[in-house]
mmCIF file of C-alpha atoms in Angstrom:
data_model
loop_
_atom_site.group_PDB
_atom_site.id
_atom_site.type_symbol
_atom_site.label_atom_id
_atom_site.label_comp_id
_atom_site.label_asym_id
_atom_site.label_seq_id
_atom_site.Cartn_x
_atom_site.Cartn_y
_atom_site.Cartn_z
ATOM 1 C CA LEU A 708 106.705 87.656 127.442
ATOM 2 C CA PRO A 709 108.063 90.530 130.196
ATOM 3 C CA PRO A 710 109.765 93.555 129.049
ATOM 4 C CA PRO A 711 113.294 93.548 128.341
ATOM 5 C CA SER A 712 115.183 96.213 130.740
ATOM 6 C CA VAL A 713 115.603 98.764 127.945
ATOM 7 C CA ALA A 714 112.354 99.850 125.446
ATOM 8 C CA ARG A 715 114.100 100.359 122.117
ATOM 9 C CA ILE A 716 112.963 100.740 118.412
ATOM 10 C CA HIS A 717 114.432 99.564 115.669
ATOM 11 C CA ALA A 718 116.341 96.650 117.061
ATOM 12 C CA ALA A 719 117.770 94.061 114.835
ATOM 13 C CA ALA A 720 116.704 90.524 116.095
ATOM 14 C CA ALA A 721 117.720 86.608 115.505
ATOM 15 C CA ALA A 722 117.514 83.476 117.435
ATOM 16 C CA LEU A 723 120.297 81.054 118.192
ATOM 17 C CA GLY A 724 119.032 77.805 119.752
ATOM 18 C CA ASP A 725 116.509 78.404 121.859
ATOM 19 C CA ASP A 726 117.660 81.705 122.904
ATOM 20 C CA LEU A 727 116.368 85.386 121.427
ATOM 21 C CA TYR A 728 118.829 87.965 120.906
ATOM 22 C CA VAL A 729 117.728 91.775 120.262
ATOM 23 C CA CYS A 730 120.474 94.306 119.485
ATOM 24 C CA GLY A 731 121.092 97.546 119.267
ATOM 25 C CA GLY A 732 117.922 99.850 118.285
ATOM 26 C CA ARG A 733 117.290 103.337 119.789
ATOM 27 C CA PRO A 734 115.362 104.401 123.055
ATOM 28 C CA GLY A 735 112.757 106.235 121.053
ATOM 29 C CA ALA A 736 114.345 109.536 120.218
ATOM 30 C CA GLY A 737 117.366 108.982 122.543
ATOM 31 C CA ALA A 738 120.992 108.029 120.873
ATOM 32 C CA GLU A 739 121.556 104.616 119.237
ATOM 33 C CA LEU A 740 122.226 101.285 121.428
ATOM 34 C CA ALA A 741 125.242 98.941 121.481
ATOM 35 C CA SER A 742 123.479 97.025 124.321
ATOM 36 C CA VAL A 743 122.207 93.605 123.673
ATOM 37 C CA GLU A 744 119.859 91.663 125.329
ATOM 38 C CA VAL A 745 119.194 88.294 125.474
ATOM 39 C CA TRP A 746 115.469 86.083 126.099
ATOM 40 C CA ARG A 747 116.145 83.103 127.521
ATOM 41 C CA PRO A 748 113.211 80.708 127.598
ATOM 42 C CA ALA A 749 114.412 77.824 130.122
ATOM 43 C CA ALA A 750 114.447 80.791 132.486
ATOM 44 C CA GLU A 751 111.672 82.793 131.481
ATOM 45 C CA ARG A 752 113.726 85.910 131.893
ATOM 46 C CA TRP A 753 116.081 88.753 129.507
ATOM 47 C CA ALA A 754 119.629 88.695 130.551
ATOM 48 C CA ALA A 755 122.106 91.057 129.104
ATOM 49 C CA GLY A 756 124.153 89.950 125.697
ATOM 50 C CA PRO A 757 127.504 91.188 124.992
ATOM 51 C CA PRO A 758 127.773 94.555 123.833
ATOM 52 C CA LEU A 759 127.692 95.283 119.796
ATOM 53 C CA THR A 760 131.215 96.583 118.473
ATOM 54 C CA ARG A 761 129.593 99.925 117.765
ATOM 55 C CA PRO A 762 125.761 101.385 118.554
ATOM 56 C CA ARG A 763 123.479 100.653 115.745
ATOM 57 C CA THR A 764 120.050 101.491 114.796
ATOM 58 C CA ALA A 765 117.410 100.381 111.838
ATOM 59 C CA ALA A 766 120.284 97.288 111.445
ATOM 60 C CA ALA A 767 119.461 93.712 109.927
ATOM 61 C CA ALA A 768 120.230 90.387 111.862
ATOM 62 C CA ALA A 769 120.326 86.502 111.090
ATOM 63 C CA THR A 770 121.714 83.462 112.072
ATOM 64 C CA VAL A 771 123.754 81.476 109.839
ATOM 65 C CA GLY A 772 125.848 78.425 110.636
ATOM 66 C CA GLY A 773 124.534 78.843 114.354
ATOM 67 C CA VAL A 774 126.399 82.339 114.645
ATOM 68 C CA VAL A 775 124.397 85.383 114.751
ATOM 69 C CA HIS A 776 125.349 88.515 112.301
ATOM 70 C CA VAL A 777 124.272 91.938 112.239
ATOM 71 C CA VAL A 778 125.315 94.134 109.307
ATOM 72 C CA GLY A 779 124.217 97.367 108.207
ATOM 73 C CA GLY A 780 122.040 100.223 110.188
ATOM 74 C CA GLN A 781 122.753 103.557 110.862
ATOM 75 C CA THR A 782 124.606 105.404 113.786
ATOM 76 C CA GLY A 783 123.923 109.299 113.995
ATOM 77 C CA LYS A 784 124.279 110.426 109.910
ATOM 78 C CA ASP A 785 126.423 106.834 109.142
ATOM 79 C CA THR A 786 124.774 104.603 107.712
ATOM 80 C CA HIS A 787 126.846 100.981 107.444
ATOM 81 C CA ALA A 788 128.111 98.687 104.882
ATOM 82 C CA GLY A 789 130.160 96.526 107.833
ATOM 83 C CA GLY A 790 128.523 94.329 109.838
ATOM 84 C CA GLU A 791 129.637 91.865 112.896
ATOM 85 C CA TRP A 792 129.772 88.388 114.546
ATOM 86 C CA LEU A 793 128.630 87.018 117.672
ATOM 87 C CA ASP A 794 131.801 84.427 118.987
ATOM 88 C CA SER A 795 129.670 83.083 121.590
ATOM 89 C CA GLY A 796 132.299 81.300 123.686
ATOM 90 C CA ALA A 797 134.212 82.313 126.663
ATOM 91 C CA GLY A 798 131.442 84.421 127.658
ATOM 92 C CA GLY A 799 130.624 85.616 124.256
ATOM 93 C CA ARG A 800 132.085 88.516 122.410
ATOM 94 C CA TRP A 801 131.133 90.274 118.903
ATOM 95 C CA LEU A 802 133.375 90.539 116.342
ATOM 96 C CA PRO A 803 133.686 92.903 113.099
ATOM 97 C CA LEU A 804 133.289 90.921 109.882
ATOM 98 C CA GLY A 805 136.322 91.813 108.228
ATOM 99 C CA PRO A 806 137.685 94.549 105.490
ATOM 100 C CA ARG A 807 136.544 92.848 102.866
ATOM 101 C CA ALA A 808 133.068 91.931 104.380
ATOM 102 C CA ARG A 809 131.150 95.308 103.603
ATOM 103 C CA LEU A 810 128.284 95.455 101.483
ATOM 104 C CA ALA A 811 128.518 97.179 98.168
ATOM 105 C CA THR A 812 126.240 99.327 99.021
ATOM 106 C CA PRO A 813 125.714 100.638 102.820
ATOM 107 C CA ARG A 814 121.734 100.278 104.130
ATOM 108 C CA LYS A 815 119.391 100.271 106.754
ATOM 109 C CA TYR A 816 116.241 99.045 107.366
ATOM 110 C CA ALA A 817 116.621 96.051 105.586
ATOM 111 C CA VAL A 818 115.785 92.775 105.827
ATOM 112 C CA ALA A 819 118.357 89.761 106.534
ATOM 113 C CA VAL A 820 117.562 85.777 106.431
ATOM 114 C CA GLU A 821 119.891 82.779 106.106
ATOM 115 C CA TRP A 822 119.625 81.341 102.780
ATOM 116 C CA GLY A 823 121.601 77.840 101.753
ATOM 117 C CA GLY A 824 124.265 78.886 104.349
ATOM 118 C CA ARG A 825 124.839 82.389 103.080
ATOM 119 C CA LEU A 826 123.304 85.135 104.789
ATOM 120 C CA VAL A 827 121.013 87.442 102.482
ATOM 121 C CA VAL A 828 120.517 91.338 102.535
ATOM 122 C CA ALA A 829 117.561 92.344 100.486
ATOM 123 C CA GLY A 830 116.713 96.283 100.020
ATOM 124 C CA GLY A 831 116.346 98.681 102.740
ATOM 125 C CA VAL A 832 117.549 102.401 102.668
ATOM 126 C CA ASP A 833 121.122 103.521 101.689
ATOM 127 C CA ALA A 834 122.686 106.835 102.749
ATOM 128 C CA LEU A 835 120.991 108.906 100.683
ATOM 129 C CA ARG A 836 117.415 107.792 102.147
ATOM 130 C CA MET A 837 116.418 106.193 98.670
ATOM 131 C CA ARG A 838 114.917 102.535 99.194
ATOM 132 C CA LEU A 839 116.929 99.995 97.201
ATOM 133 C CA ALA A 840 115.913 96.909 95.051
ATOM 134 C CA THR A 841 119.511 95.335 95.744
ATOM 135 C CA CYS A 842 120.247 92.273 97.688
ATOM 136 C CA GLU A 843 123.433 91.142 98.618
ATOM 137 C CA ALA A 844 124.501 87.460 100.009
ATOM 138 C CA PHE A 845 127.358 86.946 102.494
ATOM 139 C CA ASP A 846 129.224 83.299 102.463
ATOM 140 C CA PRO A 847 130.996 82.638 105.685
ATOM 141 C CA ARG A 848 133.051 80.765 104.045
ATOM 142 C CA GLU A 849 134.802 83.568 101.440
ATOM 143 C CA GLY A 850 134.336 86.143 103.360
ATOM 144 C CA VAL A 851 132.791 88.480 101.122
ATOM 145 C CA TRP A 852 129.232 90.282 99.956
ATOM 146 C CA ARG A 853 128.296 89.188 96.382
ATOM 147 C CA PRO A 854 125.575 90.429 94.216
ATOM 148 C CA LEU A 855 121.801 89.041 93.962
ATOM 149 C CA PRO A 856 119.447 89.923 91.579
ATOM 150 C CA ASP A 857 117.343 93.189 92.301
ATOM 151 C CA LEU A 858 114.049 92.667 93.690
ATOM 152 C CA ALA A 859 111.213 94.050 91.190
ATOM 153 C CA VAL A 860 109.916 96.561 93.856
ATOM 154 C CA PRO A 861 112.760 98.786 96.088
ATOM 155 C CA ARG A 862 111.311 98.331 99.310
ATOM 156 C CA SER A 863 112.575 98.667 103.121
ATOM 157 C CA GLY A 864 111.192 97.160 106.149
ATOM 158 C CA ALA A 865 110.512 93.989 104.634
ATOM 159 C CA GLY A 866 109.736 90.648 105.470
ATOM 160 C CA ALA A 867 111.767 87.913 104.519
ATOM 161 C CA ALA A 868 111.672 83.811 105.164
ATOM 162 C CA VAL A 869 112.814 80.295 103.257
ATOM 163 C CA ALA A 870 110.165 77.988 102.605
ATOM 164 C CA SER A 871 110.056 74.128 101.383
ATOM 165 C CA GLY A 872 112.217 73.734 97.918
ATOM 166 C CA GLY A 873 114.584 76.939 99.004
ATOM 167 C CA LEU A 874 112.028 79.275 97.799
ATOM 168 C CA LEU A 875 113.595 83.348 99.096
ATOM 169 C CA PHE A 876 110.341 85.205 99.693
ATOM 170 C CA VAL A 877 110.495 88.873 100.500
ATOM 171 C CA ALA A 878 107.052 90.437 101.462
ATOM 172 C CA GLY A 879 105.503 93.773 102.275
ATOM 173 C CA GLY A 880 107.592 96.844 103.251
ATOM 174 C CA THR A 881 107.551 100.434 102.568
ATOM 175 C CA PRO A 882 108.061 101.374 98.748
ATOM 176 C CA ALA A 883 109.989 103.885 96.943
ATOM 177 C CA GLU A 884 107.230 106.352 96.671
ATOM 178 C CA GLY A 885 105.420 107.598 99.764
ATOM 179 C CA ASP A 886 105.558 106.365 103.151
ATOM 180 C CA GLY A 887 102.791 103.668 102.883
ATOM 181 C CA ALA A 888 103.377 99.873 102.662
ATOM 182 C CA VAL A 889 102.856 97.305 99.503
ATOM 183 C CA GLU A 890 101.326 94.113 99.429
ATOM 184 C CA SER A 891 103.585 92.817 96.892
ATOM 185 C CA VAL A 892 105.596 89.219 97.505
ATOM 186 C CA GLU A 893 108.648 88.157 95.379
ATOM 187 C CA ALA A 894 110.342 84.898 95.550
ATOM 188 C CA LEU A 895 113.764 83.939 94.357
ATOM 189 C CA ALA A 896 114.534 79.942 93.703
ATOM 190 C CA PRO A 897 118.251 78.924 94.394
ATOM 191 C CA GLY A 898 120.040 79.658 91.405
ATOM 192 C CA GLY A 899 117.573 82.107 89.986
ATOM 193 C CA LYS A 900 118.149 84.914 87.865
ATOM 194 C CA ALA A 901 115.125 86.913 88.681
ATOM 195 C CA TRP A 902 112.495 87.544 91.396
ATOM 196 C CA VAL A 903 109.155 86.670 90.431
ATOM 197 C CA ALA A 904 105.952 87.617 91.970
ATOM 198 C CA GLY A 905 104.156 86.030 94.307
ATOM 199 C CA PRO A 906 100.631 86.046 95.510
ATOM 200 C CA PRO A 907 100.063 89.065 97.366
ATOM 201 C CA LEU A 908 99.689 90.139 100.863
ATOM 202 C CA ALA A 909 95.749 90.283 102.168
ATOM 203 C CA ALA A 910 96.814 93.751 102.911
ATOM 204 C CA PRO A 911 99.835 96.191 102.652
ATOM 205 C CA ARG A 912 101.922 95.506 105.633
ATOM 206 C CA ALA A 913 105.545 97.262 106.922
ATOM 207 C CA GLY A 914 107.772 96.222 109.375
ATOM 208 C CA LEU A 915 106.313 92.866 109.463
ATOM 209 C CA ALA A 916 107.898 89.746 110.420
ATOM 210 C CA LEU A 917 107.546 86.600 107.817
ATOM 211 C CA LEU A 918 108.217 83.092 109.036
ATOM 212 C CA ALA A 919 108.012 79.818 106.952
ATOM 213 C CA VAL A 920 105.713 76.862 108.639
#
């Protein structure tokens, strides 16, 4: 792919149809970004998308019910509990999820994925820079976050995907102790009460992408 117009790290990304939305992040050591760029394969080019309602780096993004959501992240020294969603009508704009739709734990460097019509956010780093095992799920129909079972291994920068049968997998990431990476994989079944260990990755990885095929 050709590079986007703005080089950025710690951006959040989600697909909507054939288009890929890259949201926020920061340009190296610069200030956090609110800008959004969209890769449109049909046109083979990047296009400017509607800016986020606030600059965010290290946020998490996923598409649920045909709507892109961006949650958490950091601006300056503030770690966010709120999120926003893309209203794609009339040229598109981002709107806050609402005052009731706030994560119980503000977090950055979490992973997000759609699971059974809900937006799931797992792990990450809290405002005290502690890595998290907690997981939360947002149902757009209810407009509130609800807790899910905690991961066995607190981690940030993990990957997540949903496999056949609805199994939710979280893999890799940076553990609570140290700045390295883990190879551990955990799985949660629909309606499950606890995560179970899965086959480990061949090598420890953090900042990875996970995809079910």
